[in-house]
PDB file of C-alpha atoms in Angstrom:
ATOM      1  CA  ASP A   1     -27.224  43.855 -28.629  1.00  0.00           C
ATOM      2  CA  ILE A   2     -27.475  40.146 -29.385  1.00  0.00           C
ATOM      3  CA  VAL A   3     -24.208  38.848 -30.829  1.00  0.00           C
ATOM      4  CA  MET A   4     -24.477  36.176 -33.513  1.00  0.00           C
ATOM      5  CA  SER A   5     -21.495  33.875 -34.008  1.00  0.00           C
ATOM      6  CA  GLN A   6     -21.218  31.475 -36.906  1.00  0.00           C
ATOM      7  CA  SER A   7     -18.958  28.488 -37.319  1.00  0.00           C
ATOM      8  CA  PRO A   8     -16.961  27.602 -39.206  1.00  0.00           C
ATOM      9  CA  ASP A   9     -15.867  30.738 -41.049  1.00  0.00           C
ATOM     10  CA  SER A  10     -15.489  28.640 -44.171  1.00  0.00           C
ATOM     11  CA  LEU A  11     -15.926  25.067 -45.249  1.00  0.00           C
ATOM     12  CA  ALA A  12     -15.271  23.023 -48.361  1.00  0.00           C
ATOM     13  CA  VAL A  13     -17.601  20.165 -49.184  1.00  0.00           C
ATOM     14  CA  SER A  14     -17.666  17.739 -52.095  1.00  0.00           C
ATOM     15  CA  LEU A  15     -20.520  17.934 -54.552  1.00  0.00           C
ATOM     16  CA  GLY A  16     -23.445  15.853 -53.321  1.00  0.00           C
ATOM     17  CA  GLU A  17     -22.205  15.828 -49.743  1.00  0.00           C
ATOM     18  CA  ARG A  18     -23.769  17.484 -46.706  1.00  0.00           C
ATOM     19  CA  ALA A  19     -22.780  20.972 -45.586  1.00  0.00           C
ATOM     20  CA  THR A  20     -23.544  22.214 -42.088  1.00  0.00           C
ATOM     21  CA  VAL A  21     -23.322  25.796 -40.864  1.00  0.00           C
ATOM     22  CA  ASN A  22     -23.745  26.656 -37.206  1.00  0.00           C
ATOM     23  CA  CYS A  23     -25.034  29.851 -35.625  1.00  0.00           C
ATOM     24  CA  LYS A  24     -25.010  30.725 -31.951  1.00  0.00           C
ATOM     25  CA  SER A  25     -26.709  33.718 -30.355  1.00  0.00           C
ATOM     26  CA  SER A  26     -25.476  35.435 -27.182  1.00  0.00           C
ATOM     27  CA  GLN A  27     -28.974  35.159 -25.724  1.00  0.00           C
ATOM     28  CA  SER A  28     -32.047  33.153 -26.527  1.00  0.00           C
ATOM     29  CA  VAL A  29     -34.076  34.214 -29.552  1.00  0.00           C
ATOM     30  CA  LEU A  30     -36.993  31.970 -28.603  1.00  0.00           C
ATOM     31  CA  HIS A  31     -39.995  34.140 -27.832  1.00  0.00           C
ATOM     32  CA  SER A  32     -42.119  32.710 -25.028  1.00  0.00           C
ATOM     33  CA  SER A  33     -45.300  34.407 -26.252  1.00  0.00           C
ATOM     34  CA  ASP A  34     -45.462  32.464 -29.518  1.00  0.00           C
ATOM     35  CA  ASN A  35     -42.812  29.754 -29.043  1.00  0.00           C
ATOM     36  CA  LYS A  36     -41.041  30.895 -32.185  1.00  0.00           C
ATOM     37  CA  ASN A  37     -37.330  31.298 -32.758  1.00  0.00           C
ATOM     38  CA  TYR A  38     -36.676  34.694 -34.334  1.00  0.00           C
ATOM     39  CA  LEU A  39     -33.864  33.490 -36.558  1.00  0.00           C
ATOM     40  CA  ALA A  40     -33.393  33.727 -40.337  1.00  0.00           C
ATOM     41  CA  TRP A  41     -30.812  32.437 -42.813  1.00  0.00           C
ATOM     42  CA  TYR A  42     -29.651  34.146 -46.002  1.00  0.00           C
ATOM     43  CA  LYS A  43     -27.476  33.118 -48.919  1.00  0.00           C
ATOM     44  CA  GLN A  44     -25.284  35.650 -50.703  1.00  0.00           C
ATOM     45  CA  LYS A  45     -23.503  34.926 -53.938  1.00  0.00           C
ATOM     46  CA  PRO A  46     -20.642  37.212 -55.044  1.00  0.00           C
ATOM     47  CA  GLY A  47     -21.892  40.495 -56.434  1.00  0.00           C
ATOM     48  CA  GLN A  48     -25.482  39.762 -55.472  1.00  0.00           C
ATOM     49  CA  PRO A  49     -27.719  40.825 -52.608  1.00  0.00           C
ATOM     50  CA  PRO A  50     -28.545  38.362 -49.850  1.00  0.00           C
ATOM     51  CA  ASN A  51     -31.416  35.986 -50.540  1.00  0.00           C
ATOM     52  CA  LEU A  52     -33.773  34.765 -47.817  1.00  0.00           C
ATOM     53  CA  LEU A  53     -33.626  30.998 -47.323  1.00  0.00           C
ATOM     54  CA  ILE A  54     -35.160  30.236 -43.928  1.00  0.00           C
ATOM     55  CA  TYR A  55     -37.145  32.160 -41.303  1.00  0.00           C
ATOM     56  CA  TRP A  56     -38.546  31.252 -37.881  1.00  0.00           C
ATOM     57  CA  ALA A  57     -35.410  29.067 -37.742  1.00  0.00           C
ATOM     58  CA  SER A  58     -36.889  26.261 -39.833  1.00  0.00           C
ATOM     59  CA  THR A  59     -39.485  27.605 -42.299  1.00  0.00           C
ATOM     60  CA  ARG A  60     -38.224  27.462 -45.837  1.00  0.00           C
ATOM     61  CA  GLU A  61     -38.966  30.505 -47.987  1.00  0.00           C
ATOM     62  CA  SER A  62     -41.072  29.838 -51.075  1.00  0.00           C
ATOM     63  CA  GLY A  63     -38.958  28.631 -53.987  1.00  0.00           C
ATOM     64  CA  VAL A  64     -36.009  27.539 -51.854  1.00  0.00           C
ATOM     65  CA  PRO A  65     -34.911  23.968 -52.705  1.00  0.00           C
ATOM     66  CA  ASP A  66     -35.743  21.397 -50.053  1.00  0.00           C
ATOM     67  CA  ARG A  67     -32.080  20.421 -49.711  1.00  0.00           C
ATOM     68  CA  PHE A  68     -31.859  23.510 -47.476  1.00  0.00           C
ATOM     69  CA  SER A  69     -33.129  23.037 -43.935  1.00  0.00           C
ATOM     70  CA  GLY A  70     -32.885  24.942 -40.676  1.00  0.00           C
ATOM     71  CA  SER A  71     -32.984  23.573 -37.172  1.00  0.00           C
ATOM     72  CA  GLY A  72     -32.270  24.499 -33.578  1.00  0.00           C
ATOM     73  CA  SER A  73     -33.847  26.483 -30.788  1.00  0.00           C
ATOM     74  CA  GLY A  74     -32.954  29.009 -28.126  1.00  0.00           C
ATOM     75  CA  THR A  75     -29.334  29.934 -28.794  1.00  0.00           C
ATOM     76  CA  ASP A  76     -28.040  27.224 -31.134  1.00  0.00           C
ATOM     77  CA  PHE A  77     -29.048  26.854 -34.749  1.00  0.00           C
ATOM     78  CA  THR A  78     -27.960  24.944 -37.832  1.00  0.00           C
ATOM     79  CA  LEU A  79     -28.365  25.410 -41.559  1.00  0.00           C
ATOM     80  CA  THR A  80     -27.958  22.153 -43.454  1.00  0.00           C
ATOM     81  CA  ILE A  81     -27.507  21.680 -47.174  1.00  0.00           C
ATOM     82  CA  SER A  82     -28.241  18.002 -47.601  1.00  0.00           C
ATOM     83  CA  SER A  83     -26.551  17.516 -50.977  1.00  0.00           C
ATOM     84  CA  LEU A  84     -24.293  20.356 -52.045  1.00  0.00           C
ATOM     85  CA  GLN A  85     -24.750  21.632 -55.581  1.00  0.00           C
ATOM     86  CA  ALA A  86     -22.430  23.916 -57.536  1.00  0.00           C
ATOM     87  CA  GLU A  87     -24.933  26.768 -57.282  1.00  0.00           C
ATOM     88  CA  ASP A  88     -24.802  26.594 -53.489  1.00  0.00           C
ATOM     89  CA  VAL A  89     -21.314  28.130 -53.410  1.00  0.00           C
ATOM     90  CA  ALA A  90     -21.950  31.322 -51.452  1.00  0.00           C
ATOM     91  CA  VAL A  91     -21.638  33.019 -48.101  1.00  0.00           C
ATOM     92  CA  TYR A  92     -24.391  32.155 -45.639  1.00  0.00           C
ATOM     93  CA  TYR A  93     -25.558  34.491 -42.874  1.00  0.00           C
ATOM     94  CA  CYS A  94     -27.806  33.980 -39.892  1.00  0.00           C
ATOM     95  CA  GLN A  95     -29.789  36.920 -38.493  1.00  0.00           C
ATOM     96  CA  GLN A  96     -31.737  37.343 -35.290  1.00  0.00           C
ATOM     97  CA  TYR A  97     -34.850  39.500 -35.271  1.00  0.00           C
ATOM     98  CA  TYR A  98     -35.830  38.829 -31.673  1.00  0.00           C
ATOM     99  CA  SER A  99     -34.732  42.249 -30.515  1.00  0.00           C
ATOM    100  CA  SER A 100     -33.571  45.522 -31.977  1.00  0.00           C
ATOM    101  CA  PRO A 101     -31.099  46.026 -33.420  1.00  0.00           C
ATOM    102  CA  PRO A 102     -31.391  42.984 -35.657  1.00  0.00           C
ATOM    103  CA  THR A 103     -27.946  41.466 -35.965  1.00  0.00           C
ATOM    104  CA  PHE A 104     -26.192  39.162 -38.400  1.00  0.00           C
ATOM    105  CA  GLY A 105     -23.552  36.525 -37.968  1.00  0.00           C
ATOM    106  CA  GLN A 106     -20.201  37.179 -39.602  1.00  0.00           C
ATOM    107  CA  GLY A 107     -20.952  34.774 -42.451  1.00  0.00           C
ATOM    108  CA  THR A 108     -19.763  31.311 -43.471  1.00  0.00           C
ATOM    109  CA  LYS A 109     -18.247  30.774 -46.875  1.00  0.00           C
ATOM    110  CA  VAL A 110     -19.214  27.465 -48.479  1.00  0.00           C
ATOM    111  CA  GLU A 111     -17.011  26.167 -51.284  1.00  0.00           C
ATOM    112  CA  ILE A 112     -16.616  23.020 -53.342  1.00  0.00           C
ATOM    113  CA  LYS A 113     -13.892  20.600 -52.300  1.00  0.00           C
TER     114      LYS A 113
ATOM    115  CA  GLN B   1     -43.687  40.408 -58.879  1.00  0.00           C
ATOM    116  CA  VAL B   2     -42.031  42.350 -56.085  1.00  0.00           C
ATOM    117  CA  GLN B   3     -38.906  44.237 -57.072  1.00  0.00           C
ATOM    118  CA  LEU B   4     -36.666  46.746 -55.362  1.00  0.00           C
ATOM    119  CA  VAL B   5     -34.528  48.634 -57.850  1.00  0.00           C
ATOM    120  CA  GLN B   6     -31.764  50.843 -56.515  1.00  0.00           C
ATOM    121  CA  SER B   7     -29.935  53.725 -58.115  1.00  0.00           C
ATOM    122  CA  GLY B   8     -26.521  53.245 -59.653  1.00  0.00           C
ATOM    123  CA  SER B   9     -23.015  53.360 -58.247  1.00  0.00           C
ATOM    124  CA  GLU B  10     -21.663  56.642 -56.948  1.00  0.00           C
ATOM    125  CA  LEU B  11     -18.144  58.027 -56.657  1.00  0.00           C
ATOM    126  CA  LYS B  12     -17.929  60.908 -54.215  1.00  0.00           C
ATOM    127  CA  ARG B  13     -15.250  63.078 -52.633  1.00  0.00           C
ATOM    128  CA  PRO B  14     -14.900  63.186 -48.871  1.00  0.00           C
ATOM    129  CA  GLY B  15     -17.263  65.755 -47.409  1.00  0.00           C
ATOM    130  CA  ALA B  16     -19.823  65.418 -50.191  1.00  0.00           C
ATOM    131  CA  SER B  17     -23.332  63.993 -49.900  1.00  0.00           C
ATOM    132  CA  VAL B  18     -25.068  61.152 -51.682  1.00  0.00           C
ATOM    133  CA  LYS B  19     -28.684  60.079 -52.018  1.00  0.00           C
ATOM    134  CA  VAL B  20     -29.474  56.469 -52.835  1.00  0.00           C
ATOM    135  CA  SER B  21     -32.924  55.548 -54.082  1.00  0.00           C
ATOM    136  CA  CYS B  22     -34.837  52.282 -53.811  1.00  0.00           C
ATOM    137  CA  LYS B  23     -37.889  52.039 -56.059  1.00  0.00           C
ATOM    138  CA  ALA B  24     -40.467  49.450 -55.090  1.00  0.00           C
ATOM    139  CA  SER B  25     -42.768  47.746 -57.545  1.00  0.00           C
ATOM    140  CA  GLY B  26     -45.206  44.872 -57.354  1.00  0.00           C
ATOM    141  CA  TYR B  27     -46.618  46.012 -54.036  1.00  0.00           C
ATOM    142  CA  THR B  28     -47.631  49.178 -52.181  1.00  0.00           C
ATOM    143  CA  LEU B  29     -44.600  50.797 -50.530  1.00  0.00           C
ATOM    144  CA  SER B  30     -46.532  51.865 -47.429  1.00  0.00           C
ATOM    145  CA  THR B  31     -47.551  48.289 -46.620  1.00  0.00           C
ATOM    146  CA  TYR B  32     -44.141  47.053 -45.488  1.00  0.00           C
ATOM    147  CA  ALA B  33     -41.318  48.705 -43.579  1.00  0.00           C
ATOM    148  CA  MET B  34     -38.070  49.309 -45.445  1.00  0.00           C
ATOM    149  CA  ASN B  35     -34.668  48.658 -43.997  1.00  0.00           C
ATOM    150  CA  TRP B  36     -31.199  49.762 -45.003  1.00  0.00           C
ATOM    151  CA  VAL B  37     -28.211  47.423 -44.692  1.00  0.00           C
ATOM    152  CA  ARG B  38     -24.557  48.257 -45.252  1.00  0.00           C
ATOM    153  CA  GLN B  39     -21.852  45.907 -46.481  1.00  0.00           C
ATOM    154  CA  ALA B  40     -18.323  47.253 -46.461  1.00  0.00           C
ATOM    155  CA  PRO B  41     -15.884  45.732 -48.983  1.00  0.00           C
ATOM    156  CA  GLY B  42     -15.255  42.092 -48.128  1.00  0.00           C
ATOM    157  CA  GLN B  43     -17.249  42.377 -44.920  1.00  0.00           C
ATOM    158  CA  GLY B  44     -20.552  41.172 -43.512  1.00  0.00           C
ATOM    159  CA  LEU B  45     -23.985  42.714 -43.242  1.00  0.00           C
ATOM    160  CA  GLU B  46     -24.752  45.605 -40.901  1.00  0.00           C
ATOM    161  CA  TRP B  47     -28.257  46.851 -40.220  1.00  0.00           C
ATOM    162  CA  MET B  48     -28.474  50.635 -40.448  1.00  0.00           C
ATOM    163  CA  GLY B  49     -32.094  51.110 -39.474  1.00  0.00           C
ATOM    164  CA  TRP B  50     -35.530  51.264 -40.975  1.00  0.00           C
ATOM    165  CA  ILE B  51     -38.283  53.581 -42.047  1.00  0.00           C
ATOM    166  CA  ASN B  52     -41.960  53.147 -41.336  1.00  0.00           C
ATOM    167  CA  THR B  53     -43.241  53.623 -44.865  1.00  0.00           C
ATOM    168  CA  ASN B  54     -46.723  54.355 -43.579  1.00  0.00           C
ATOM    169  CA  THR B  55     -45.819  57.262 -41.276  1.00  0.00           C
ATOM    170  CA  GLY B  56     -42.346  58.159 -42.542  1.00  0.00           C
ATOM    171  CA  ASN B  57     -40.888  57.695 -39.064  1.00  0.00           C
ATOM    172  CA  PRO B  58     -37.253  56.554 -39.267  1.00  0.00           C
ATOM    173  CA  THR B  59     -35.280  54.529 -36.736  1.00  0.00           C
ATOM    174  CA  TYR B  60     -31.491  54.596 -36.878  1.00  0.00           C
ATOM    175  CA  ALA B  61     -29.097  52.024 -35.515  1.00  0.00           C
ATOM    176  CA  GLN B  62     -26.289  53.130 -33.270  1.00  0.00           C
ATOM    177  CA  GLY B  63     -23.507  54.436 -35.441  1.00  0.00           C
ATOM    178  CA  PHE B  64     -25.898  55.683 -38.099  1.00  0.00           C
ATOM    179  CA  THR B  65     -27.214  58.806 -36.458  1.00  0.00           C
ATOM    180  CA  GLY B  66     -26.499  62.349 -37.526  1.00  0.00           C
ATOM    181  CA  ARG B  67     -25.168  61.952 -41.075  1.00  0.00           C
ATOM    182  CA  PHE B  68     -27.687  59.369 -42.269  1.00  0.00           C
ATOM    183  CA  VAL B  69     -31.264  60.169 -43.231  1.00  0.00           C
ATOM    184  CA  PHE B  70     -34.009  57.813 -44.366  1.00  0.00           C
ATOM    185  CA  SER B  71     -36.926  59.242 -46.295  1.00  0.00           C
ATOM    186  CA  TRP B  72     -39.659  58.085 -48.615  1.00  0.00           C
ATOM    187  CA  ASP B  73     -42.020  59.300 -51.285  1.00  0.00           C
ATOM    188  CA  THR B  74     -45.086  57.143 -51.667  1.00  0.00           C
ATOM    189  CA  SER B  75     -46.138  58.989 -54.826  1.00  0.00           C
ATOM    190  CA  VAL B  76     -43.187  57.399 -56.636  1.00  0.00           C
ATOM    191  CA  SER B  77     -42.990  54.266 -54.446  1.00  0.00           C
ATOM    192  CA  THR B  78     -39.413  55.062 -53.498  1.00  0.00           C
ATOM    193  CA  ALA B  79     -37.378  54.986 -50.322  1.00  0.00           C
ATOM    194  CA  TYR B  80     -34.208  57.018 -49.968  1.00  0.00           C
ATOM    195  CA  LEU B  81     -30.982  56.934 -48.013  1.00  0.00           C
ATOM    196  CA  GLN B  82     -29.016  60.157 -47.797  1.00  0.00           C
ATOM    197  CA  ILE B  83     -25.521  60.308 -46.358  1.00  0.00           C
ATOM    198  CA  SER B  84     -23.872  63.655 -45.745  1.00  0.00           C
ATOM    199  CA  SER B  85     -20.267  64.624 -44.918  1.00  0.00           C
ATOM    200  CA  LEU B  86     -19.053  61.440 -46.563  1.00  0.00           C
ATOM    201  CA  LYS B  87     -15.921  59.768 -45.235  1.00  0.00           C
ATOM    202  CA  PRO B  88     -13.718  57.147 -46.885  1.00  0.00           C
ATOM    203  CA  GLU B  89     -15.000  54.600 -44.364  1.00  0.00           C
ATOM    204  CA  ASP B  90     -18.521  55.074 -45.781  1.00  0.00           C
ATOM    205  CA  THR B  91     -17.328  53.197 -48.871  1.00  0.00           C
ATOM    206  CA  ALA B  92     -19.680  50.225 -49.053  1.00  0.00           C
ATOM    207  CA  VAL B  93     -22.578  48.615 -50.827  1.00  0.00           C
ATOM    208  CA  TYR B  94     -25.870  49.864 -49.448  1.00  0.00           C
ATOM    209  CA  TYR B  95     -28.941  47.658 -49.717  1.00  0.00           C
ATOM    210  CA  CYS B  96     -32.588  48.394 -49.161  1.00  0.00           C
ATOM    211  CA  ALA B  97     -34.446  45.376 -47.810  1.00  0.00           C
ATOM    212  CA  ARG B  98     -38.159  44.937 -47.266  1.00  0.00           C
ATOM    213  CA  ASN B  99     -39.500  43.689 -43.960  1.00  0.00           C
ATOM    214  CA  SER B 100     -41.607  40.596 -44.354  1.00  0.00           C
ATOM    215  CA  GLY B 101     -45.220  40.782 -43.327  1.00  0.00           C
ATOM    216  CA  SER B 102     -44.745  38.501 -40.340  1.00  0.00           C
ATOM    217  CA  GLY B 103     -41.421  39.448 -38.780  1.00  0.00           C
ATOM    218  CA  SER B 104     -38.321  41.606 -39.076  1.00  0.00           C
ATOM    219  CA  TYR B 105     -36.577  39.381 -41.530  1.00  0.00           C
ATOM    220  CA  TYR B 106     -36.081  40.578 -45.072  1.00  0.00           C
ATOM    221  CA  ASP B 107     -37.879  38.877 -47.906  1.00  0.00           C
ATOM    222  CA  TYR B 108     -36.874  41.173 -50.780  1.00  0.00           C
ATOM    223  CA  TRP B 109     -33.636  43.071 -51.314  1.00  0.00           C
ATOM    224  CA  GLY B 110     -32.513  45.716 -53.748  1.00  0.00           C
ATOM    225  CA  GLN B 111     -29.550  44.885 -55.948  1.00  0.00           C
ATOM    226  CA  GLY B 112     -27.303  47.170 -53.914  1.00  0.00           C
ATOM    227  CA  THR B 113     -25.679  50.528 -54.576  1.00  0.00           C
ATOM    228  CA  LEU B 114     -21.915  50.878 -54.331  1.00  0.00           C
ATOM    229  CA  VAL B 115     -20.880  54.192 -52.841  1.00  0.00           C
ATOM    230  CA  THR B 116     -17.176  54.897 -53.132  1.00  0.00           C
ATOM    231  CA  VAL B 117     -15.693  57.801 -51.195  1.00  0.00           C
ATOM    232  CA  SER B 118     -12.261  58.772 -52.381  1.00  0.00           C
ATOM    233  CA  SER B 119     -10.264  61.888 -53.053  1.00  0.00           C
TER     234      SER B 119
END
């Protein structure tokens, strides 16, 4: 199984500042056949289901604010919130779908400083 | 609009069974695979497996074989998760999550069903 590791486990950022969440996979999730990274990001608020933010490592889901961006390739990925808003307080998960079983990172809790 | 609506919370005794439903609306159930994801209290997300909603063929992740059964009924646009011989460690929120059309990431999620197993 591909192991997904996120860092940090939690971070506190001031409103309007940048928040960066890292995700590392134990093996590459870049598929040579289509040159796509099989990596998604989700946001989960307390008491709610996860919500898809980003897929193919950098494609923003429809309706997701453009302050959210994904980057990286191969084994190292980043989710960036360019200007943290109060509604961004949540736990963020990365997920690889390169191979079965799909696996999630342990989550990163983002809070307001 | 696409919605996945799950059945309500359940409180069960150890050894009992539970069946969680996930009713799809806004699209045809058989068009997209359905996944099940478990989240234990205060923990992360764990993929349990998926069901091919066209053929009914289920695939179970390691650790979710034997007591877990995925099924579906296209006539009522509903996917089901049944867990038998419940144990206290099965206490968790169970989510259904729809596969996207282009990859095995999940574009729509049910609201979750809390199953509590306690004597």
